[in-house]
PDB file of C-alpha atoms in Angstrom:
ATOM      1  CA  MET P   1     150.336  91.079  96.174  1.00 74.00           C
ATOM      2  CA  MET P   2     148.643  89.585  93.102  1.00 82.00           C
ATOM      3  CA  ALA P   3     151.475  90.751  90.851  1.00 83.00           C
ATOM      4  CA  HIS P   4     153.967  89.262  93.285  1.00 86.00           C
ATOM      5  CA  LEU P   5     152.148  85.904  93.475  1.00 92.00           C
ATOM      6  CA  SER P   6     151.734  85.865  89.709  1.00 94.00           C
ATOM      7  CA  ALA P   7     155.495  86.289  89.258  1.00 96.00           C
ATOM      8  CA  ILE P   8     156.184  83.396  91.622  1.00 97.00           C
ATOM      9  CA  ALA P   9     153.629  81.159  89.903  1.00 96.00           C
ATOM     10  CA  ILE P  10     154.997  81.958  86.449  1.00 97.00           C
ATOM     11  CA  GLY P  11     158.537  81.433  87.709  1.00 96.00           C
ATOM     12  CA  LEU P  12     157.601  77.994  89.048  1.00 96.00           C
ATOM     13  CA  VAL P  13     156.064  76.973  85.727  1.00 96.00           C
ATOM     14  CA  LEU P  14     159.037  78.286  83.738  1.00 95.00           C
ATOM     15  CA  ASP P  15     161.457  76.388  85.956  1.00 95.00           C
ATOM     16  CA  ARG P  16     159.400  73.181  85.708  1.00 94.00           C
ATOM     17  CA  ILE P  17     159.272  73.349  81.895  1.00 93.00           C
ATOM     18  CA  ILE P  18     162.468  75.108  80.810  1.00 90.00           C
ATOM     19  CA  GLY P  19     164.823  74.907  83.773  1.00 83.00           C
ATOM     20  CA  ASP P  20     168.331  76.279  83.268  1.00 79.00           C
ATOM     21  CA  PRO P  21     169.425  75.968  79.602  1.00 75.00           C
ATOM     22  CA  PRO P  22     173.200  75.377  79.817  1.00 73.00           C
ATOM     23  CA  THR P  23     174.039  77.935  77.129  1.00 72.00           C
ATOM     24  CA  TRP P  24     172.174  80.790  78.859  1.00 74.00           C
ATOM     25  CA  PRO P  25     173.956  83.149  81.252  1.00 74.00           C
ATOM     26  CA  HIS P  26     173.107  82.394  84.851  1.00 82.00           C
ATOM     27  CA  PRO P  27     173.391  84.660  87.927  1.00 90.00           C
ATOM     28  CA  VAL P  28     174.864  81.844  90.044  1.00 92.00           C
ATOM     29  CA  ARG P  29     177.942  81.843  87.792  1.00 91.00           C
ATOM     30  CA  TRP P  30     178.408  85.544  88.376  1.00 93.00           C
ATOM     31  CA  ILE P  31     177.947  85.075  92.104  1.00 96.00           C
ATOM     32  CA  GLY P  32     180.467  82.242  92.017  1.00 95.00           C
ATOM     33  CA  THR P  33     182.982  84.434  90.238  1.00 95.00           C
ATOM     34  CA  LEU P  34     182.603  87.137  92.901  1.00 96.00           C
ATOM     35  CA  VAL P  35     183.004  84.562  95.689  1.00 97.00           C
ATOM     36  CA  SER P  36     186.135  83.138  94.060  1.00 96.00           C
ATOM     37  CA  ARG P  37     187.762  86.547  93.694  1.00 96.00           C
ATOM     38  CA  LEU P  38     187.010  87.629  97.234  1.00 97.00           C
ATOM     39  CA  THR P  39     188.161  84.267  98.579  1.00 96.00           C
ATOM     40  CA  ALA P  40     191.501  84.529  96.802  1.00 95.00           C
ATOM     41  CA  LYS P  41     191.975  87.999  98.260  1.00 94.00           C
ATOM     42  CA  TRP P  42     190.635  87.551 101.795  1.00 96.00           C
ATOM     43  CA  ASN P  43     191.089  83.924 102.882  1.00 95.00           C
ATOM     44  CA  LYS P  44     194.458  84.461 104.482  1.00 90.00           C
ATOM     45  CA  GLY P  45     196.010  85.543 107.733  1.00 88.00           C
ATOM     46  CA  PRO P  46     194.462  86.145 111.145  1.00 90.00           C
ATOM     47  CA  LYS P  47     191.557  88.160 109.671  1.00 93.00           C
ATOM     48  CA  ALA P  48     190.163  85.245 107.640  1.00 94.00           C
ATOM     49  CA  PHE P  49     187.330  84.618 110.123  1.00 96.00           C
ATOM     50  CA  ARG P  50     186.224  88.257 110.038  1.00 96.00           C
ATOM     51  CA  ASN P  51     186.656  88.405 106.272  1.00 96.00           C
ATOM     52  CA  GLY P  52     184.308  85.449 105.896  1.00 96.00           C
ATOM     53  CA  PHE P  53     181.518  87.536 107.412  1.00 97.00           C
ATOM     54  CA  LEU P  54     182.369  90.423 105.062  1.00 97.00           C
ATOM     55  CA  LEU P  55     182.321  88.144 102.043  1.00 97.00           C
ATOM     56  CA  VAL P  56     178.901  86.620 102.653  1.00 97.00           C
ATOM     57  CA  GLY P  57     177.472  90.044 103.526  1.00 97.00           C
ATOM     58  CA  ILE P  58     178.826  91.689 100.371  1.00 97.00           C
ATOM     59  CA  VAL P  59     177.770  88.823  98.096  1.00 98.00           C
ATOM     60  CA  ALA P  60     174.264  88.598  99.567  1.00 98.00           C
ATOM     61  CA  ALA P  61     173.769  92.391  99.457  1.00 98.00           C
ATOM     62  CA  SER P  62     175.010  92.530  95.859  1.00 97.00           C
ATOM     63  CA  ALA P  63     172.610  89.798  94.739  1.00 97.00           C
ATOM     64  CA  PHE P  64     169.675  91.400  96.561  1.00 98.00           C
ATOM     65  CA  THR P  65     170.446  94.840  95.137  1.00 97.00           C
ATOM     66  CA  GLY P  66     170.959  93.586  91.593  1.00 97.00           C
ATOM     67  CA  ALA P  67     167.619  91.755  91.575  1.00 97.00           C
ATOM     68  CA  PHE P  68     165.856  94.716  93.203  1.00 97.00           C
ATOM     69  CA  LEU P  69     167.138  97.114  90.549  1.00 98.00           C
ATOM     70  CA  LEU P  70     166.117  94.820  87.684  1.00 97.00           C
ATOM     71  CA  VAL P  71     162.594  94.365  89.036  1.00 97.00           C
ATOM     72  CA  SER P  72     162.283  98.101  89.737  1.00 97.00           C
ATOM     73  CA  ILE P  73     163.326  98.936  86.176  1.00 97.00           C
ATOM     74  CA  GLY P  74     160.728  96.503  84.886  1.00 97.00           C
ATOM     75  CA  HIS P  75     157.960  98.050  86.972  1.00 95.00           C
ATOM     76  CA  SER P  76     159.015 101.554  85.889  1.00 96.00           C
ATOM     77  CA  ILE P  77     158.253 100.519  82.315  1.00 96.00           C
ATOM     78  CA  HIS P  78     154.961  98.725  83.026  1.00 95.00           C
ATOM     79  CA  TRP P  79     153.651  96.516  85.799  1.00 93.00           C
ATOM     80  CA  LEU P  80     153.496  93.585  83.364  1.00 95.00           C
ATOM     81  CA  ALA P  81     157.162  94.116  82.547  1.00 96.00           C
ATOM     82  CA  GLY P  82     157.913  94.098  86.267  1.00 96.00           C
ATOM     83  CA  VAL P  83     156.058  90.802  86.714  1.00 96.00           C
ATOM     84  CA  ALA P  84     157.882  89.325  83.713  1.00 97.00           C
ATOM     85  CA  VAL P  85     161.312  90.346  84.978  1.00 97.00           C
ATOM     86  CA  GLU P  86     160.578  89.044  88.462  1.00 97.00           C
ATOM     87  CA  ALA P  87     159.211  85.753  87.085  1.00 97.00           C
ATOM     88  CA  VAL P  88     162.353  85.163  85.025  1.00 96.00           C
ATOM     89  CA  LEU P  89     164.577  85.931  88.011  1.00 96.00           C
ATOM     90  CA  ILE P  90     162.566  83.547  90.199  1.00 97.00           C
ATOM     91  CA  ALA P  91     162.662  80.800  87.554  1.00 96.00           C
ATOM     92  CA  ALA P  92     166.438  81.164  87.306  1.00 95.00           C
ATOM     93  CA  GLY P  93     166.758  80.689  91.059  1.00 96.00           C
ATOM     94  CA  LEU P  94     164.779  77.437  91.269  1.00 96.00           C
ATOM     95  CA  ALA P  95     166.013  73.926  90.518  1.00 95.00           C
ATOM     96  CA  GLN P  96     163.036  71.637  89.913  1.00 96.00           C
ATOM     97  CA  LYS P  97     163.890  70.662  86.356  1.00 96.00           C
ATOM     98  CA  SER P  98     167.652  70.573  86.800  1.00 94.00           C
ATOM     99  CA  LEU P  99     167.293  68.376  89.895  1.00 96.00           C
ATOM    100  CA  ARG P 100     164.838  66.051  88.145  1.00 97.00           C
ATOM    101  CA  ASP P 101     167.045  65.830  85.047  1.00 96.00           C
ATOM    102  CA  ALA P 102     170.159  65.097  87.116  1.00 96.00           C
ATOM    103  CA  ALA P 103     168.338  62.311  88.963  1.00 97.00           C
ATOM    104  CA  GLU P 104     166.994  60.808  85.755  1.00 97.00           C
ATOM    105  CA  ASP P 105     170.472  60.927  84.209  1.00 97.00           C
ATOM    106  CA  VAL P 106     171.441  58.375  86.851  1.00 98.00           C
ATOM    107  CA  TYR P 107     168.139  56.468  86.750  1.00 98.00           C
ATOM    108  CA  ARG P 108     168.310  55.631  83.032  1.00 97.00           C
ATOM    109  CA  PRO P 109     171.705  53.843  82.993  1.00 97.00           C
ATOM    110  CA  LEU P 110     170.824  52.247  86.346  1.00 97.00           C
ATOM    111  CA  ILE P 111     167.765  50.449  84.954  1.00 96.00           C
ATOM    112  CA  GLU P 112     169.823  49.498  81.868  1.00 96.00           C
ATOM    113  CA  ASN P 113     172.485  47.951  84.138  1.00 95.00           C
ATOM    114  CA  ASP P 114     175.095  50.345  82.776  1.00 97.00           C
ATOM    115  CA  MET P 115     176.833  50.672  86.123  1.00 96.00           C
ATOM    116  CA  PRO P 116     179.928  52.633  84.994  1.00 96.00           C
ATOM    117  CA  LYS P 117     177.719  55.331  83.471  1.00 97.00           C
ATOM    118  CA  ALA P 118     175.351  55.385  86.467  1.00 97.00           C
ATOM    119  CA  ARG P 119     178.326  55.850  88.806  1.00 97.00           C
ATOM    120  CA  GLU P 120     179.748  58.571  86.568  1.00 96.00           C
ATOM    121  CA  LYS P 121     176.461  60.490  86.441  1.00 97.00           C
ATOM    122  CA  LEU P 122     176.022  60.164  90.211  1.00 97.00           C
ATOM    123  CA  GLY P 123     179.503  61.599  90.665  1.00 95.00           C
ATOM    124  CA  TRP P 124     178.296  64.787  88.986  1.00 94.00           C
ATOM    125  CA  ILE P 125     175.750  65.501  91.735  1.00 94.00           C
ATOM    126  CA  VAL P 126     177.314  64.116  94.958  1.00 94.00           C
ATOM    127  CA  GLY P 127     180.605  64.661  96.738  1.00 89.00           C
ATOM    128  CA  ARG P 128     181.077  61.043  97.769  1.00 92.00           C
ATOM    129  CA  ASP P 129     183.265  58.551  95.910  1.00 93.00           C
ATOM    130  CA  THR P 130     181.130  56.580  93.445  1.00 94.00           C
ATOM    131  CA  GLU P 131     183.558  54.236  91.654  1.00 93.00           C
ATOM    132  CA  ARG P 132     182.604  51.088  93.588  1.00 92.00           C
ATOM    133  CA  LEU P 133     178.971  51.692  94.498  1.00 95.00           C
ATOM    134  CA  ASN P 134     176.364  49.015  93.798  1.00 96.00           C
ATOM    135  CA  LYS P 135     172.818  49.669  92.583  1.00 96.00           C
ATOM    136  CA  SER P 136     171.390  50.161  96.046  1.00 97.00           C
ATOM    137  CA  GLU P 137     174.074  52.660  97.056  1.00 97.00           C
ATOM    138  CA  ILE P 138     173.771  54.541  93.775  1.00 97.00           C
ATOM    139  CA  THR P 139     170.030  54.800  94.355  1.00 98.00           C
ATOM    140  CA  ARG P 140     170.617  55.994  97.916  1.00 97.00           C
ATOM    141  CA  GLY P 141     172.918  58.734  96.654  1.00 97.00           C
ATOM    142  CA  VAL P 142     170.305  60.011  94.215  1.00 98.00           C
ATOM    143  CA  VAL P 143     167.379  59.780  96.647  1.00 98.00           C
ATOM    144  CA  GLU P 144     169.289  61.632  99.370  1.00 97.00           C
ATOM    145  CA  THR P 145     170.346  64.324  96.896  1.00 97.00           C
ATOM    146  CA  VAL P 146     166.834  64.891  95.542  1.00 98.00           C
ATOM    147  CA  SER P 147     165.379  64.916  99.045  1.00 97.00           C
ATOM    148  CA  GLU P 148     167.889  67.335 100.535  1.00 95.00           C
ATOM    149  CA  ASN P 149     167.800  69.674  97.554  1.00 96.00           C
ATOM    150  CA  THR P 150     164.007  69.850  97.502  1.00 97.00           C
ATOM    151  CA  SER P 151     164.484  72.458 100.201  1.00 97.00           C
ATOM    152  CA  ASP P 152     167.935  73.810  99.297  1.00 95.00           C
ATOM    153  CA  GLY P 153     167.136  74.278  95.619  1.00 96.00           C
ATOM    154  CA  VAL P 154     163.377  74.754  95.459  1.00 97.00           C
ATOM    155  CA  THR P 155     161.287  75.511  98.541  1.00 98.00           C
ATOM    156  CA  ALA P 156     163.843  77.585 100.465  1.00 98.00           C
ATOM    157  CA  PRO P 157     164.289  79.954  97.491  1.00 97.00           C
ATOM    158  CA  LEU P 158     160.478  80.056  97.212  1.00 97.00           C
ATOM    159  CA  PHE P 159     160.167  80.904 100.908  1.00 98.00           C
ATOM    160  CA  TRP P 160     162.403  83.954 100.543  1.00 98.00           C
ATOM    161  CA  ALA P 161     160.673  84.898  97.287  1.00 97.00           C
ATOM    162  CA  PHE P 162     157.325  84.937  99.103  1.00 95.00           C
ATOM    163  CA  LEU P 163     158.789  87.197 101.776  1.00 95.00           C
ATOM    164  CA  PHE P 164     160.859  89.614  99.670  1.00 96.00           C
ATOM    165  CA  GLY P 165     160.263  88.767  96.005  1.00 95.00           C
ATOM    166  CA  ALA P 166     163.044  87.998  93.561  1.00 97.00           C
ATOM    167  CA  PRO P 167     165.548  90.068  95.601  1.00 97.00           C
ATOM    168  CA  GLY P 168     164.882  87.842  98.618  1.00 97.00           C
ATOM    169  CA  LEU P 169     165.285  84.704  96.544  1.00 98.00           C
ATOM    170  CA  TRP P 170     168.631  85.898  95.161  1.00 98.00           C
ATOM    171  CA  MET P 171     169.839  86.928  98.591  1.00 98.00           C
ATOM    172  CA  TYR P 172     169.229  83.331  99.666  1.00 98.00           C
ATOM    173  CA  LYS P 173     170.835  81.925  96.507  1.00 97.00           C
ATOM    174  CA  ALA P 174     173.914  84.063  97.104  1.00 97.00           C
ATOM    175  CA  VAL P 175     174.326  82.728 100.658  1.00 98.00           C
ATOM    176  CA  ASN P 176     173.673  79.180  99.478  1.00 97.00           C
ATOM    177  CA  THR P 177     176.340  79.574  96.772  1.00 97.00           C
ATOM    178  CA  CYS P 178     178.816  80.880  99.346  1.00 97.00           C
ATOM    179  CA  ASP P 179     178.088  77.855 101.505  1.00 96.00           C
ATOM    180  CA  SER P 180     178.542  75.495  98.547  1.00 94.00           C
ATOM    181  CA  MET P 181     181.898  77.011  97.687  1.00 95.00           C
ATOM    182  CA  ILE P 182     183.524  77.797 101.037  1.00 95.00           C
ATOM    183  CA  GLY P 183     181.274  76.395 103.779  1.00 92.00           C
ATOM    184  CA  TYR P 184     183.545  73.457 104.597  1.00 87.00           C
ATOM    185  CA  LYS P 185     185.123  72.371 107.871  1.00 83.00           C
ATOM    186  CA  ASN P 186     188.462  71.524 106.267  1.00 85.00           C
ATOM    187  CA  GLU P 187     191.731  73.288 106.964  1.00 83.00           C
ATOM    188  CA  GLU P 188     191.334  75.738 104.084  1.00 88.00           C
ATOM    189  CA  PHE P 189     187.854  77.041 104.939  1.00 92.00           C
ATOM    190  CA  ARG P 190     187.263  76.156 108.594  1.00 91.00           C
ATOM    191  CA  HIS P 191     187.425  79.817 109.691  1.00 94.00           C
ATOM    192  CA  PHE P 192     186.746  81.704 106.471  1.00 95.00           C
ATOM    193  CA  GLY P 193     183.641  79.691 105.538  1.00 95.00           C
ATOM    194  CA  PHE P 194     182.087  79.661 109.011  1.00 96.00           C
ATOM    195  CA  ALA P 195     179.775  82.639 108.415  1.00 97.00           C
ATOM    196  CA  SER P 196     178.523  81.326 105.069  1.00 97.00           C
ATOM    197  CA  ALA P 197     177.748  77.868 106.467  1.00 96.00           C
ATOM    198  CA  ARG P 198     175.958  79.137 109.549  1.00 97.00           C
ATOM    199  CA  LEU P 199     173.925  81.768 107.690  1.00 97.00           C
ATOM    200  CA  ASP P 200     172.840  79.178 105.134  1.00 97.00           C
ATOM    201  CA  ASP P 201     171.673  76.960 108.018  1.00 97.00           C
ATOM    202  CA  VAL P 202     169.663  79.854 109.455  1.00 98.00           C
ATOM    203  CA  LEU P 203     168.014  80.790 106.153  1.00 98.00           C
ATOM    204  CA  ASN P 204     167.009  77.187 105.446  1.00 98.00           C
ATOM    205  CA  TRP P 205     165.826  76.361 108.990  1.00 98.00           C
ATOM    206  CA  ILE P 206     162.122  77.118 108.494  1.00 98.00           C
ATOM    207  CA  PRO P 207     161.751  75.996 104.837  1.00 98.00           C
ATOM    208  CA  SER P 208     163.396  72.612 105.479  1.00 98.00           C
ATOM    209  CA  ARG P 209     160.997  71.742 108.276  1.00 98.00           C
ATOM    210  CA  ILE P 210     157.916  72.911 106.418  1.00 98.00           C
ATOM    211  CA  THR P 211     159.001  70.943 103.345  1.00 98.00           C
ATOM    212  CA  GLY P 212     159.652  67.804 105.363  1.00 98.00           C
ATOM    213  CA  ALA P 213     156.218  68.074 106.956  1.00 98.00           C
ATOM    214  CA  LEU P 214     154.617  68.512 103.527  1.00 98.00           C
ATOM    215  CA  ILE P 215     156.315  65.356 102.278  1.00 98.00           C
ATOM    216  CA  LEU P 216     154.771  63.475 105.209  1.00 98.00           C
ATOM    217  CA  LEU P 217     151.359  65.068 104.699  1.00 97.00           C
ATOM    218  CA  THR P 218     150.954  65.032 100.922  1.00 97.00           C
ATOM    219  CA  THR P 219     152.811  62.013  99.537  1.00 97.00           C
ATOM    220  CA  LYS P 220     152.122  58.283  99.677  1.00 95.00           C
ATOM    221  CA  ASN P 221     153.365  56.342 102.692  1.00 97.00           C
ATOM    222  CA  GLU P 222     154.477  52.918 101.463  1.00 95.00           C
ATOM    223  CA  ARG P 223     154.142  51.397 104.953  1.00 93.00           C
ATOM    224  CA  SER P 224     150.607  52.664 105.644  1.00 90.00           C
ATOM    225  CA  LEU P 225     151.783  54.402 108.806  1.00 95.00           C
ATOM    226  CA  THR P 226     149.325  56.670 110.563  1.00 96.00           C
ATOM    227  CA  MET P 227     150.048  60.374 110.478  1.00 97.00           C
ATOM    228  CA  ARG P 228     150.972  60.279 114.153  1.00 97.00           C
ATOM    229  CA  GLN P 229     153.479  57.483 113.535  1.00 97.00           C
ATOM    230  CA  ARG P 230     155.018  59.340 110.614  1.00 97.00           C
ATOM    231  CA  PHE P 231     155.621  62.468 112.677  1.00 97.00           C
ATOM    232  CA  GLU P 232     156.946  60.508 115.639  1.00 97.00           C
ATOM    233  CA  HIS P 233     159.465  58.689 113.431  1.00 97.00           C
ATOM    234  CA  TRP P 234     160.310  61.991 111.721  1.00 98.00           C
ATOM    235  CA  GLN P 235     161.116  63.703 115.016  1.00 96.00           C
ATOM    236  CA  ARG P 236     163.269  60.753 116.027  1.00 95.00           C
ATOM    237  CA  ASP P 237     165.265  60.356 112.822  1.00 97.00           C
ATOM    238  CA  ALA P 238     165.704  63.918 111.550  1.00 96.00           C
ATOM    239  CA  LYS P 239     168.094  64.826 114.346  1.00 93.00           C
ATOM    240  CA  LYS P 240     170.463  61.991 113.426  1.00 94.00           C
ATOM    241  CA  HIS P 241     171.701  63.871 110.368  1.00 93.00           C
ATOM    242  CA  PRO P 242     174.883  65.940 110.819  1.00 90.00           C
ATOM    243  CA  SER P 243     173.185  68.872 109.060  1.00 92.00           C
ATOM    244  CA  PRO P 244     170.676  70.856 111.161  1.00 94.00           C
ATOM    245  CA  ASN P 245     168.317  70.995 108.162  1.00 96.00           C
ATOM    246  CA  SER P 246     168.912  68.132 105.725  1.00 95.00           C
ATOM    247  CA  GLY P 247     167.723  65.477 108.169  1.00 96.00           C
ATOM    248  CA  TRP P 248     164.194  66.868 108.148  1.00 98.00           C
ATOM    249  CA  LEU P 249     164.008  66.201 104.402  1.00 98.00           C
ATOM    250  CA  GLU P 250     165.810  62.875 104.249  1.00 97.00           C
ATOM    251  CA  ALA P 251     163.987  61.438 107.267  1.00 98.00           C
ATOM    252  CA  ALA P 252     160.616  62.346 105.731  1.00 98.00           C
ATOM    253  CA  THR P 253     161.612  60.724 102.443  1.00 98.00           C
ATOM    254  CA  ALA P 254     162.851  57.552 104.155  1.00 98.00           C
ATOM    255  CA  ILE P 255     159.660  57.266 106.210  1.00 98.00           C
ATOM    256  CA  GLN P 256     157.371  57.694 103.207  1.00 98.00           C
ATOM    257  CA  LEU P 257     159.269  55.270 100.988  1.00 98.00           C
ATOM    258  CA  GLY P 258     159.830  52.668 103.689  1.00 97.00           C
ATOM    259  CA  VAL P 259     163.587  52.631 103.064  1.00 98.00           C
ATOM    260  CA  GLU P 260     166.748  53.354 105.027  1.00 97.00           C
ATOM    261  CA  LEU P 261     168.891  56.376 104.193  1.00 97.00           C
ATOM    262  CA  GLY P 262     172.272  57.222 105.632  1.00 95.00           C
ATOM    263  CA  GLY P 263     175.112  54.758 106.014  1.00 94.00           C
ATOM    264  CA  ILE P 264     178.724  54.519 104.917  1.00 93.00           C
ATOM    265  CA  ASN P 265     179.998  57.105 102.432  1.00 93.00           C
ATOM    266  CA  THR P 266     183.555  57.637 101.268  1.00 92.00           C
ATOM    267  CA  TYR P 267     184.931  61.084 100.441  1.00 89.00           C
ATOM    268  CA  LYS P 268     188.295  61.062  98.654  1.00 85.00           C
ATOM    269  CA  GLY P 269     189.096  57.788 100.334  1.00 86.00           C
ATOM    270  CA  ILE P 270     188.005  58.919 103.815  1.00 87.00           C
ATOM    271  CA  VAL P 271     185.177  56.795 105.252  1.00 89.00           C
ATOM    272  CA  SER P 272     182.206  58.487 106.915  1.00 88.00           C
ATOM    273  CA  ASP P 273     179.598  56.359 108.714  1.00 91.00           C
ATOM    274  CA  ARG P 274     176.410  58.379 109.018  1.00 90.00           C
ATOM    275  CA  GLU P 275     173.538  57.357 111.265  1.00 92.00           C
ATOM    276  CA  ARG P 276     170.658  55.606 109.552  1.00 95.00           C
ATOM    277  CA  MET P 277     167.221  57.150 109.059  1.00 96.00           C
ATOM    278  CA  GLY P 278     164.041  55.245 108.332  1.00 96.00           C
ATOM    279  CA  THR P 279     163.261  51.551 108.559  1.00 94.00           C
ATOM    280  CA  PRO P 280     164.455  49.289 105.691  1.00 95.00           C
ATOM    281  CA  VAL P 281     161.100  47.651 104.991  1.00 96.00           C
ATOM    282  CA  PHE P 282     161.923  47.741 101.281  1.00 96.00           C
ATOM    283  CA  PRO P 283     165.363  47.499  99.635  1.00 96.00           C
ATOM    284  CA  LEU P 284     166.476  50.605  97.786  1.00 97.00           C
ATOM    285  CA  GLU P 285     165.723  50.173  94.081  1.00 96.00           C
ATOM    286  CA  ALA P 286     165.876  52.428  91.023  1.00 97.00           C
ATOM    287  CA  ARG P 287     162.120  53.052  91.243  1.00 97.00           C
ATOM    288  CA  HIS P 288     162.710  54.983  94.465  1.00 98.00           C
ATOM    289  CA  ILE P 289     164.480  57.662  92.407  1.00 98.00           C
ATOM    290  CA  LYS P 290     161.228  58.287  90.565  1.00 98.00           C
ATOM    291  CA  GLU P 291     159.347  58.344  93.865  1.00 98.00           C
ATOM    292  CA  ALA P 292     161.738  60.911  95.304  1.00 98.00           C
ATOM    293  CA  ILE P 293     161.154  63.122  92.264  1.00 98.00           C
ATOM    294  CA  LYS P 294     157.382  62.811  92.803  1.00 97.00           C
ATOM    295  CA  GLN P 295     157.882  63.860  96.417  1.00 98.00           C
ATOM    296  CA  MET P 296     159.822  66.931  95.285  1.00 98.00           C
ATOM    297  CA  HIS P 297     157.054  67.989  92.892  1.00 97.00           C
ATOM    298  CA  ALA P 298     154.294  67.384  95.441  1.00 97.00           C
ATOM    299  CA  ALA P 299     156.087  69.259  98.232  1.00 97.00           C
ATOM    300  CA  THR P 300     156.843  72.164  95.875  1.00 97.00           C
ATOM    301  CA  LEU P 301     153.227  72.456  94.715  1.00 97.00           C
ATOM    302  CA  TRP P 302     151.821  72.368  98.244  1.00 97.00           C
ATOM    303  CA  PHE P 303     154.477  74.769  99.490  1.00 97.00           C
ATOM    304  CA  PHE P 304     153.326  77.272  96.864  1.00 97.00           C
ATOM    305  CA  ILE P 305     149.652  76.705  97.664  1.00 96.00           C
ATOM    306  CA  LEU P 306     150.247  77.093 101.394  1.00 95.00           C
ATOM    307  CA  PHE P 307     152.111  80.382 101.105  1.00 93.00           C
ATOM    308  CA  ALA P 308     149.903  81.749  98.316  1.00 93.00           C
ATOM    309  CA  ILE P 309     146.810  81.234 100.491  1.00 92.00           C
ATOM    310  CA  GLY P 310     148.629  82.792 103.432  1.00 89.00           C
ATOM    311  CA  GLY P 311     149.604  85.797 101.332  1.00 84.00           C
ATOM    312  CA  LEU P 312     146.084  86.305 100.010  1.00 84.00           C
ATOM    313  CA  LEU P 313     144.597  86.077 103.495  1.00 84.00           C
ATOM    314  CA  LEU P 314     147.045  88.715 104.741  1.00 80.00           C
ATOM    315  CA  GLU P 315     146.084  90.900 101.803  1.00 78.00           C
ATOM    316  CA  LEU P 316     142.404  90.634 102.712  1.00 79.00           C
ATOM    317  CA  THR P 317     142.855  91.451 106.402  1.00 72.00           C
TER     318      THR P 317
END
């Protein structure tokens, strides 16, 4: 257990400091290549729905097995080598630094009033149209992205790493990658991507709710709401989100910052009016991007502490 927890702790630190250097090879790219090849071969005809289940199963099993073999080889050399290999694999599967950097890439031109650049940088991390967004809407896009991906990209991978080590983390990352690539309700992927989308929802169900609760418990509430009020508002607003998981993050963020998230988004010219979460006590400003990043770091730290203590207590019993 101590070797396992050490690998997770080291992986967290490596991700926070180094992140994902763009010139380094990354397992997600290999997973993406496998998904693309299987999609081109299988997303056709009346068997597309069944093939979607096969795809996500094969991709997840391949990622789990690959990570398991690498960690096993490391441990066969020396336990320290096993910890090192697992730590590197865990670091590669987390997104603290890359998420922070992406948010700050929008924040910097935003505070310099360089709106074209802020819109361009936002377009790199969201699917919505950004060409005409004002400062408030640009900020909303970043805050929602950081909030949602605190679970998707950080605590959910950690959750599966605590349960099954680096293989569990990469099983989750494989499913999450499948969902990102084919888990859409459009004509092309409605049937083929169904399994990937639903399995991703299942794997993120527990982590998203724990992470949302940690945001409410461990970060500053700008409105000085009592803890009871925070959780009541959270229960009310989280279910407004079309995603079964993202709302628990975004609602917590909105409540703590005293802002309103949700609203009108445009995707390739198609307008989507999403229900609002939170109460707009304060207007959305660039500073809220920094606050969302702080929430991500706080929730991540406490998520690790919570599960590390739980693991140690299980080890002692």
